[in-house]
Amino acid sequence: MCRKGLEKVMGALLKQEKFLLLAIIAMFVAYPLEHVLLGNGQVVALVSGLALVGFIVCASMRVAHHAEMLAEKVGDPYGTMILTLSAVLVEVVILAIMMSNEPSPTLVRDTIYSAVMLDINGILGLAALMGGIKHGEQSYNDDSARTYSVMILTAMGVSMVVPEFIPKGDWKIYSAFTIGAMILLYTLFLRMQVGPHSYFFSYSYPEKKKRQGSDQAEQHAEPVNLTRSIVTLVTGVVVIGALAEVMSKTVDLGLEGTGAPPVMTAILVAAISAAPEILTALRAALANRMQSVVNIALGASLSTVILTVPVMEAMALYSGQPFQMAMTPVQTVMIFITLLVSAINLNDGETNAIEGMTHFVLFATFIMLSCLGL
């Protein structure tokens, strides 16, 4: 009986974690075959690189799923904090590995910029658009939007605008200052988010009558196993890191000489880390829970800037090779327009389809500019 029970549990576990299992298998296959993939031309390298991207997304989906389960257990604002931190962790791991393989002075800057565009204009825009079409106006706590927006503006200004005016000989001093400033900002933000001002990041939704079917679904919902979720999170991040090492080499070789804009690699990294957030945000919007969308989209943007910058700047100081953190004029204008539109749209505690469309048009503009190499 015990053996049958164990087999049943293992079978259920393998079924639930099949995507992570596929990623693990891909990891063990890709590592020994790395030289083969790189030695058979650009087409093979590019196809294998894109396949590895798919496996990385599979692993990140499972990481996000277990982060979401932990989030449901602890509730907001801790829940969305776990979700955003897990996504940023994936991004930092991929970036660190790619930078260690073949350093690109603009990859960190372009990835952070792409992530903010994807989070605010892509995720928030699409979620507000779809949620607005279904529910009309959707309410949220406008204190959270204002807090996120002003901190994103400050963090990006300090770390990605001011560096344009810093003399090259003083980059180490300013880099160290940036690390300290980001840590200080995040420490205060974290204290606010989980401390006495946690109500800034939550919203009390009106209770709705539940249908019998939904009650039964809740009763049969998957129980949260803390140990399993934490182990899966750690395993998933390790697998993502291992796959990213091979993926970065194959994609770089596959895109070499094709004329593809350099920012495409950054968009790829940002999209991989944001893929699980997109689904979570869309589900929340369709369920008329816009506060979760705001926390995910703006929280992910803030976490990307405020956590990625100090890690990457620390790597630059350690290696002695500075990154190009100052945004281009086009990037600066796009960030300014995005945060301005966000400040206007998220100032009244309600979103609608028109506001979502404005952000989504900005996202489309970002994609177009990226394709043009701007």
CSV table of C-alpha atoms in Angstrom, one decimal:
chain,number,residue,atom,x,y,z
A,1,MET,CA,0.0,0.0,0.0
A,2,CYS,CA,2.8,2.4,0.9
A,3,ARG,CA,4.6,1.6,-2.3
A,4,LYS,CA,1.5,2.2,-4.4
A,5,GLY,CA,0.8,5.5,-2.5
A,6,LEU,CA,4.4,6.6,-3.2
A,7,GLU,CA,4.1,5.8,-6.8
A,8,LYS,CA,0.8,7.7,-7.0
A,9,VAL,CA,2.4,10.7,-5.4
A,10,MET,CA,5.5,10.6,-7.7
A,11,GLY,CA,3.3,10.2,-10.7
A,12,ALA,CA,1.2,13.2,-9.7
A,13,LEU,CA,4.4,15.2,-9.0
A,14,LEU,CA,5.9,14.4,-12.4
A,15,LYS,CA,2.7,15.3,-14.1
A,16,GLN,CA,2.5,18.7,-12.4
A,17,GLU,CA,6.1,19.5,-13.0
A,18,LYS,CA,6.4,18.2,-16.5
A,19,PHE,CA,7.5,21.5,-17.9
A,20,LEU,CA,10.3,21.8,-15.4
A,21,LEU,CA,11.2,18.2,-16.1
A,22,LEU,CA,11.5,19.0,-19.8
A,23,ALA,CA,13.8,21.9,-19.0
A,24,ILE,CA,16.0,19.7,-16.8
A,25,ILE,CA,16.2,17.1,-19.6
A,26,ALA,CA,17.1,19.9,-22.1
A,27,MET,CA,19.8,21.1,-19.7
A,28,PHE,CA,21.4,17.7,-19.5
A,29,VAL,CA,21.2,17.3,-23.3
A,30,ALA,CA,22.4,20.9,-24.2
A,31,TYR,CA,25.5,20.9,-22.0
A,32,PRO,CA,27.3,17.9,-23.6
A,33,LEU,CA,26.2,19.0,-27.1
A,34,GLU,CA,27.2,22.7,-26.7
A,35,HIS,CA,30.2,22.4,-29.0
A,36,VAL,CA,28.1,20.5,-31.6
A,37,LEU,CA,25.4,23.1,-31.6
A,38,LEU,CA,28.0,25.9,-32.0
A,39,GLY,CA,30.0,24.0,-34.7
A,40,ASN,CA,27.3,23.4,-37.2
A,41,GLY,CA,26.6,26.8,-38.5
A,42,GLN,CA,24.4,29.8,-37.7
A,43,VAL,CA,21.1,28.2,-38.6
A,44,VAL,CA,21.6,25.2,-36.2
A,45,ALA,CA,22.8,27.6,-33.5
A,46,LEU,CA,19.9,30.0,-33.9
A,47,VAL,CA,17.3,27.2,-34.0
A,48,SER,CA,18.8,25.5,-30.9
A,49,GLY,CA,19.0,28.8,-29.1
A,50,LEU,CA,15.4,29.6,-29.7
A,51,ALA,CA,14.5,26.1,-28.6
A,52,LEU,CA,16.5,26.7,-25.4
A,53,VAL,CA,14.5,29.9,-24.9
A,54,GLY,CA,11.4,27.8,-25.0
A,55,PHE,CA,12.7,25.5,-22.3
A,56,ILE,CA,13.8,28.5,-20.2
A,57,VAL,CA,10.3,29.9,-20.4
A,58,CYS,CA,8.9,26.4,-19.3
A,59,ALA,CA,11.2,26.5,-16.3
A,60,SER,CA,10.3,30.1,-15.5
A,61,MET,CA,6.6,29.3,-15.7
A,62,ARG,CA,7.0,26.7,-13.0
A,63,VAL,CA,9.1,29.1,-10.9
A,64,ALA,CA,6.3,31.7,-11.3
A,65,HIS,CA,3.7,29.1,-10.5
A,66,HIS,CA,5.2,28.2,-7.2
A,67,ALA,CA,5.9,31.8,-6.4
A,68,GLU,CA,2.2,32.4,-7.1
A,69,MET,CA,1.3,29.6,-4.7
A,70,LEU,CA,3.5,31.1,-2.0
A,71,ALA,CA,2.0,34.5,-2.8
A,72,GLU,CA,-1.6,33.2,-2.3
A,73,LYS,CA,-0.6,31.7,1.0
A,74,VAL,CA,0.9,35.0,2.4
A,75,GLY,CA,-1.5,37.4,0.6
A,76,ASP,CA,-0.8,40.9,-0.6
A,77,PRO,CA,1.4,42.9,-0.5
A,78,TYR,CA,3.8,40.0,0.3
A,79,GLY,CA,2.4,37.9,-2.5
A,80,THR,CA,3.1,40.2,-5.4
A,81,MET,CA,6.5,41.0,-3.9
A,82,ILE,CA,7.4,37.3,-4.1
A,83,LEU,CA,6.1,37.2,-7.7
A,84,THR,CA,8.1,40.2,-8.8
A,85,LEU,CA,11.3,39.2,-7.0
A,86,SER,CA,11.2,35.7,-8.6
A,87,ALA,CA,10.9,37.3,-12.0
A,88,VAL,CA,13.8,39.7,-11.3
A,89,LEU,CA,15.9,36.8,-10.0
A,90,VAL,CA,15.5,35.0,-13.2
A,91,GLU,CA,16.4,38.1,-15.1
A,92,VAL,CA,19.5,38.8,-13.0
A,93,VAL,CA,20.7,35.2,-13.3
A,94,ILE,CA,20.4,35.3,-17.1
A,95,LEU,CA,22.0,38.7,-17.4
A,96,ALA,CA,24.9,37.7,-15.1
A,97,ILE,CA,25.6,34.5,-17.1
A,98,MET,CA,25.4,36.3,-20.5
A,99,MET,CA,27.7,39.1,-19.3
A,100,SER,CA,30.2,36.6,-18.0
A,101,ASN,CA,30.3,34.8,-21.4
A,102,GLU,CA,30.5,37.7,-23.8
A,103,PRO,CA,30.3,41.1,-22.1
A,104,SER,CA,28.2,43.7,-24.0
A,105,PRO,CA,28.5,47.2,-22.6
A,106,THR,CA,24.9,48.0,-23.4
A,107,LEU,CA,23.1,44.7,-22.6
A,108,VAL,CA,22.3,45.6,-19.0
A,109,ARG,CA,20.9,49.1,-19.9
A,110,ASP,CA,18.9,47.8,-22.8
A,111,THR,CA,17.5,44.9,-20.8
A,112,ILE,CA,16.3,47.2,-17.9
A,113,TYR,CA,14.8,49.6,-20.4
A,114,SER,CA,13.1,46.8,-22.3
A,115,ALA,CA,11.8,45.3,-19.0
A,116,VAL,CA,10.2,48.6,-18.0
A,117,MET,CA,8.6,49.0,-21.4
A,118,LEU,CA,7.3,45.5,-21.3
A,119,ASP,CA,6.0,45.7,-17.7
A,120,ILE,CA,4.4,49.1,-17.8
A,121,ASN,CA,3.3,49.4,-21.4
A,122,GLY,CA,3.0,45.8,-22.3
A,123,ILE,CA,1.6,44.0,-19.3
A,124,LEU,CA,-0.2,46.9,-17.7
A,125,GLY,CA,-1.5,48.2,-21.0
A,126,LEU,CA,-2.8,44.8,-22.2
A,127,ALA,CA,-4.3,43.9,-18.8
A,128,ALA,CA,-6.1,47.3,-18.5
A,129,LEU,CA,-7.3,47.0,-22.0
A,130,MET,CA,-8.7,43.5,-21.7
A,131,GLY,CA,-10.0,44.1,-18.1
A,132,GLY,CA,-11.6,47.3,-19.2
A,133,ILE,CA,-13.4,45.7,-22.1
A,134,LYS,CA,-14.8,43.0,-19.8
A,135,HIS,CA,-15.5,45.0,-16.7
A,136,GLY,CA,-15.5,48.7,-17.6
A,137,GLU,CA,-13.7,50.7,-14.9
A,138,GLN,CA,-11.5,48.7,-12.6
A,139,SER,CA,-10.6,50.0,-9.2
A,140,TYR,CA,-7.3,49.8,-7.3
A,141,ASN,CA,-5.4,51.8,-4.6
A,142,ASP,CA,-3.9,54.9,-6.3
A,143,ASP,CA,-1.4,55.3,-3.4
A,144,SER,CA,0.4,52.2,-4.7
A,145,ALA,CA,0.6,53.6,-8.3
A,146,ARG,CA,2.0,57.0,-7.1
A,147,THR,CA,4.5,55.3,-4.9
A,148,TYR,CA,5.7,53.0,-7.6
A,149,SER,CA,5.9,55.7,-10.3
A,150,VAL,CA,7.9,58.2,-8.3
A,151,MET,CA,10.4,55.5,-7.2
A,152,ILE,CA,10.8,54.2,-10.7
A,153,LEU,CA,11.4,57.7,-12.0
A,154,THR,CA,14.0,58.3,-9.2
A,155,ALA,CA,15.8,55.0,-9.6
A,156,MET,CA,16.0,55.3,-13.4
A,157,GLY,CA,17.0,58.9,-13.2
A,158,VAL,CA,19.9,58.2,-10.8
A,159,SER,CA,21.1,55.0,-12.5
A,160,MET,CA,20.3,55.5,-16.2
A,161,VAL,CA,20.1,59.3,-16.9
A,162,VAL,CA,22.7,61.0,-14.7
A,163,PRO,CA,25.5,58.6,-15.8
A,164,GLU,CA,25.5,60.4,-19.1
A,165,PHE,CA,27.1,63.4,-17.4
A,166,ILE,CA,29.6,61.5,-15.2
A,167,PRO,CA,33.2,61.8,-16.4
A,168,LYS,CA,34.7,58.5,-17.4
A,169,GLY,CA,37.4,58.7,-14.8
A,170,ASP,CA,34.9,58.9,-12.0
A,171,TRP,CA,32.7,56.0,-13.1
A,172,LYS,CA,33.8,53.8,-10.1
A,173,ILE,CA,32.9,56.4,-7.6
A,174,TYR,CA,29.4,57.0,-9.1
A,175,SER,CA,28.9,53.3,-9.6
A,176,ALA,CA,29.5,52.7,-5.9
A,177,PHE,CA,27.2,55.6,-5.1
A,178,THR,CA,24.5,54.1,-7.4
A,179,ILE,CA,24.7,50.8,-5.6
A,180,GLY,CA,24.3,52.5,-2.2
A,181,ALA,CA,21.4,54.6,-3.5
A,182,MET,CA,19.5,51.6,-4.9
A,183,ILE,CA,20.0,49.6,-1.7
A,184,LEU,CA,18.8,52.5,0.3
A,185,LEU,CA,15.7,53.0,-1.9
A,186,TYR,CA,14.8,49.4,-1.9
A,187,THR,CA,15.3,49.0,1.9
A,188,LEU,CA,12.9,51.9,2.5
A,189,PHE,CA,10.4,50.6,-0.1
A,190,LEU,CA,10.5,47.1,1.4
A,191,ARG,CA,9.9,48.6,4.9
A,192,MET,CA,6.9,50.5,3.5
A,193,GLN,CA,5.5,47.5,1.6
A,194,VAL,CA,5.6,45.1,4.5
A,195,GLY,CA,5.4,47.5,7.4
A,196,PRO,CA,3.0,50.2,8.6
A,197,HIS,CA,2.3,51.5,5.0
A,198,SER,CA,1.5,48.1,3.6
A,199,TYR,CA,-2.1,49.3,3.0
A,200,PHE,CA,-0.7,51.4,0.1
A,201,PHE,CA,-0.3,48.3,-1.9
A,202,SER,CA,-3.6,46.5,-1.2
A,203,TYR,CA,-7.2,47.0,-2.1
A,204,SER,CA,-10.4,45.7,-0.5
A,205,TYR,CA,-12.6,44.3,-3.2
A,206,PRO,CA,-16.3,44.0,-2.6
A,207,GLU,CA,-17.4,40.5,-1.8
A,208,LYS,CA,-19.3,38.7,-4.5
A,209,LYS,CA,-21.6,35.7,-4.2
A,210,LYS,CA,-19.8,32.6,-5.2
A,211,ARG,CA,-21.3,29.9,-7.3
A,212,GLN,CA,-21.4,26.4,-6.0
A,213,GLY,CA,-19.0,25.3,-8.7
A,214,SER,CA,-16.4,27.9,-7.6
A,215,ASP,CA,-16.8,26.8,-4.0
A,216,GLN,CA,-16.1,23.2,-5.0
A,217,ALA,CA,-13.1,24.3,-7.0
A,218,GLU,CA,-11.6,26.1,-4.0
A,219,GLN,CA,-12.1,23.0,-1.9
A,220,HIS,CA,-10.2,21.0,-4.4
A,221,ALA,CA,-7.5,23.6,-5.0
A,222,GLU,CA,-4.0,22.4,-4.9
A,223,PRO,CA,-2.6,22.7,-1.4
A,224,VAL,CA,0.4,24.8,-0.8
A,225,ASN,CA,3.5,22.8,0.2
A,226,LEU,CA,6.0,25.3,1.4
A,227,THR,CA,9.0,23.0,1.2
A,228,ARG,CA,8.1,21.7,-2.2
A,229,SER,CA,7.5,25.2,-3.6
A,230,ILE,CA,10.8,26.6,-2.3
A,231,VAL,CA,12.8,23.6,-3.6
A,232,THR,CA,11.1,23.9,-7.0
A,233,LEU,CA,11.9,27.6,-7.0
A,234,VAL,CA,15.6,27.0,-6.3
A,235,THR,CA,15.7,24.1,-8.8
A,236,GLY,CA,14.0,26.2,-11.5
A,237,VAL,CA,16.4,29.1,-11.1
A,238,VAL,CA,19.5,26.8,-11.3
A,239,VAL,CA,18.1,25.1,-14.4
A,240,ILE,CA,17.4,28.5,-16.0
A,241,GLY,CA,20.9,29.6,-15.3
A,242,ALA,CA,22.4,26.5,-16.8
A,243,LEU,CA,20.2,26.7,-19.9
A,244,ALA,CA,20.9,30.5,-20.2
A,245,GLU,CA,24.7,29.8,-20.5
A,246,VAL,CA,24.2,27.6,-23.6
A,247,MET,CA,21.4,29.8,-24.9
A,248,SER,CA,23.4,33.0,-24.9
A,249,LYS,CA,26.2,31.4,-26.9
A,250,THR,CA,23.9,29.9,-29.5
A,251,VAL,CA,21.8,32.9,-29.9
A,252,ASP,CA,24.8,35.2,-30.2
A,253,LEU,CA,26.2,33.0,-32.9
A,254,GLY,CA,22.9,32.6,-34.7
A,255,LEU,CA,22.3,36.4,-34.9
A,256,GLU,CA,25.9,37.2,-35.8
A,257,GLY,CA,26.0,39.0,-39.1
A,258,THR,CA,22.2,39.0,-39.6
A,259,GLY,CA,21.9,42.8,-39.0
A,260,ALA,CA,19.5,42.2,-36.1
A,261,PRO,CA,19.5,45.2,-33.7
A,262,PRO,CA,21.6,44.6,-30.5
A,263,VAL,CA,18.6,45.5,-28.4
A,264,MET,CA,16.8,42.3,-29.6
A,265,THR,CA,18.9,40.2,-27.2
A,266,ALA,CA,17.9,42.5,-24.3
A,267,ILE,CA,14.2,42.2,-25.3
A,268,LEU,CA,14.6,38.4,-25.3
A,269,VAL,CA,15.9,38.4,-21.8
A,270,ALA,CA,13.2,40.8,-20.6
A,271,ALA,CA,10.5,38.7,-22.2
A,272,ILE,CA,11.8,35.5,-20.7
A,273,SER,CA,11.6,36.9,-17.2
A,274,ALA,CA,8.3,38.6,-17.8
A,275,ALA,CA,6.5,35.7,-19.5
A,276,PRO,CA,4.9,34.3,-16.2
A,277,GLU,CA,4.0,37.7,-15.0
A,278,ILE,CA,2.0,38.4,-18.2
A,279,LEU,CA,-0.3,35.4,-17.6
A,280,THR,CA,-0.7,36.2,-13.9
A,281,ALA,CA,-1.5,39.9,-14.7
A,282,LEU,CA,-4.0,39.0,-17.4
A,283,ARG,CA,-5.8,36.5,-15.1
A,284,ALA,CA,-6.0,39.1,-12.4
A,285,ALA,CA,-7.4,41.7,-14.8
A,286,LEU,CA,-10.0,39.4,-16.2
A,287,ALA,CA,-11.0,38.5,-12.6
A,288,ASN,CA,-11.4,42.3,-11.9
A,289,ARG,CA,-8.4,42.5,-9.6
A,290,MET,CA,-6.6,45.5,-10.9
A,291,GLN,CA,-4.6,46.0,-7.8
A,292,SER,CA,-2.7,42.8,-8.4
A,293,VAL,CA,-2.0,44.0,-12.0
A,294,VAL,CA,-0.6,47.3,-10.7
A,295,ASN,CA,1.5,45.6,-8.1
A,296,ILE,CA,2.9,43.1,-10.7
A,297,ALA,CA,3.5,45.6,-13.5
A,298,LEU,CA,4.9,48.5,-11.6
A,299,GLY,CA,6.4,46.4,-8.9
A,300,ALA,CA,8.3,44.3,-11.5
A,301,SER,CA,9.5,47.5,-13.2
A,302,LEU,CA,10.8,49.0,-9.9
A,303,SER,CA,12.4,45.7,-8.8
A,304,THR,CA,14.1,45.3,-12.1
A,305,VAL,CA,15.7,48.7,-11.8
A,306,ILE,CA,16.4,48.8,-8.1
A,307,LEU,CA,17.7,45.3,-7.8
A,308,THR,CA,19.4,44.6,-11.2
A,309,VAL,CA,21.4,47.8,-11.2
A,310,PRO,CA,23.3,47.2,-8.0
A,311,VAL,CA,24.1,43.6,-8.9
A,312,MET,CA,25.4,44.6,-12.3
A,313,GLU,CA,27.3,47.6,-11.1
A,314,ALA,CA,28.9,45.4,-8.5
A,315,MET,CA,30.0,43.1,-11.3
A,316,ALA,CA,31.4,46.1,-13.2
A,317,LEU,CA,33.4,47.2,-10.2
A,318,TYR,CA,34.7,43.7,-9.6
A,319,SER,CA,35.8,43.2,-13.3
A,320,GLY,CA,37.0,46.8,-13.7
A,321,GLN,CA,34.9,47.1,-16.9
A,322,PRO,CA,32.1,49.7,-16.8
A,323,PHE,CA,28.8,49.1,-18.4
A,324,GLN,CA,27.1,51.8,-20.6
A,325,MET,CA,24.2,52.5,-18.2
A,326,ALA,CA,23.1,55.9,-19.6
A,327,MET,CA,20.1,55.6,-21.9
A,328,THR,CA,20.1,56.9,-25.4
A,329,PRO,CA,18.0,60.0,-26.2
A,330,VAL,CA,15.3,57.9,-27.7
A,331,GLN,CA,15.1,55.6,-24.7
A,332,THR,CA,15.0,58.5,-22.3
A,333,VAL,CA,12.1,60.1,-24.2
A,334,MET,CA,10.2,56.8,-24.3
A,335,ILE,CA,10.7,56.3,-20.5
A,336,PHE,CA,9.6,59.9,-19.9
A,337,ILE,CA,6.5,59.6,-22.0
A,338,THR,CA,5.7,56.2,-20.4
A,339,LEU,CA,6.0,57.5,-16.8
A,340,LEU,CA,4.1,60.7,-17.7
A,341,VAL,CA,1.2,58.7,-19.2
A,342,SER,CA,1.3,56.3,-16.3
A,343,ALA,CA,1.2,59.2,-13.8
A,344,ILE,CA,-1.9,60.6,-15.5
A,345,ASN,CA,-3.7,57.3,-16.1
A,346,LEU,CA,-3.0,55.9,-12.6
A,347,ASN,CA,-4.0,59.0,-10.6
A,348,ASP,CA,-7.7,58.4,-10.0
A,349,GLY,CA,-7.9,54.8,-8.6
A,350,GLU,CA,-9.6,53.4,-11.7
A,351,THR,CA,-8.4,52.1,-15.1
A,352,ASN,CA,-10.4,51.6,-18.3
A,353,ALA,CA,-9.8,50.3,-21.8
A,354,ILE,CA,-8.8,53.6,-23.2
A,355,GLU,CA,-6.0,54.0,-20.6
A,356,GLY,CA,-4.9,50.5,-21.4
A,357,MET,CA,-4.8,51.2,-25.1
A,358,THR,CA,-2.6,54.3,-24.6
A,359,HIS,CA,0.0,52.1,-22.8
A,360,PHE,CA,-0.3,49.4,-25.4
A,361,VAL,CA,0.3,51.9,-28.3
A,362,LEU,CA,3.5,53.0,-26.4
A,363,PHE,CA,4.5,49.4,-26.2
A,364,ALA,CA,4.0,49.0,-30.0
A,365,THR,CA,6.0,52.1,-30.5
A,366,PHE,CA,8.8,50.6,-28.4
A,367,ILE,CA,8.8,47.5,-30.5
A,368,MET,CA,8.9,49.5,-33.8
A,369,LEU,CA,11.8,51.7,-32.5
A,370,SER,CA,13.7,48.5,-31.5
A,371,CYS,CA,13.2,47.0,-34.9
A,372,LEU,CA,14.6,50.1,-36.4
A,373,GLY,CA,17.6,49.8,-34.2
A,374,LEU,CA,16.8,53.0,-32.2
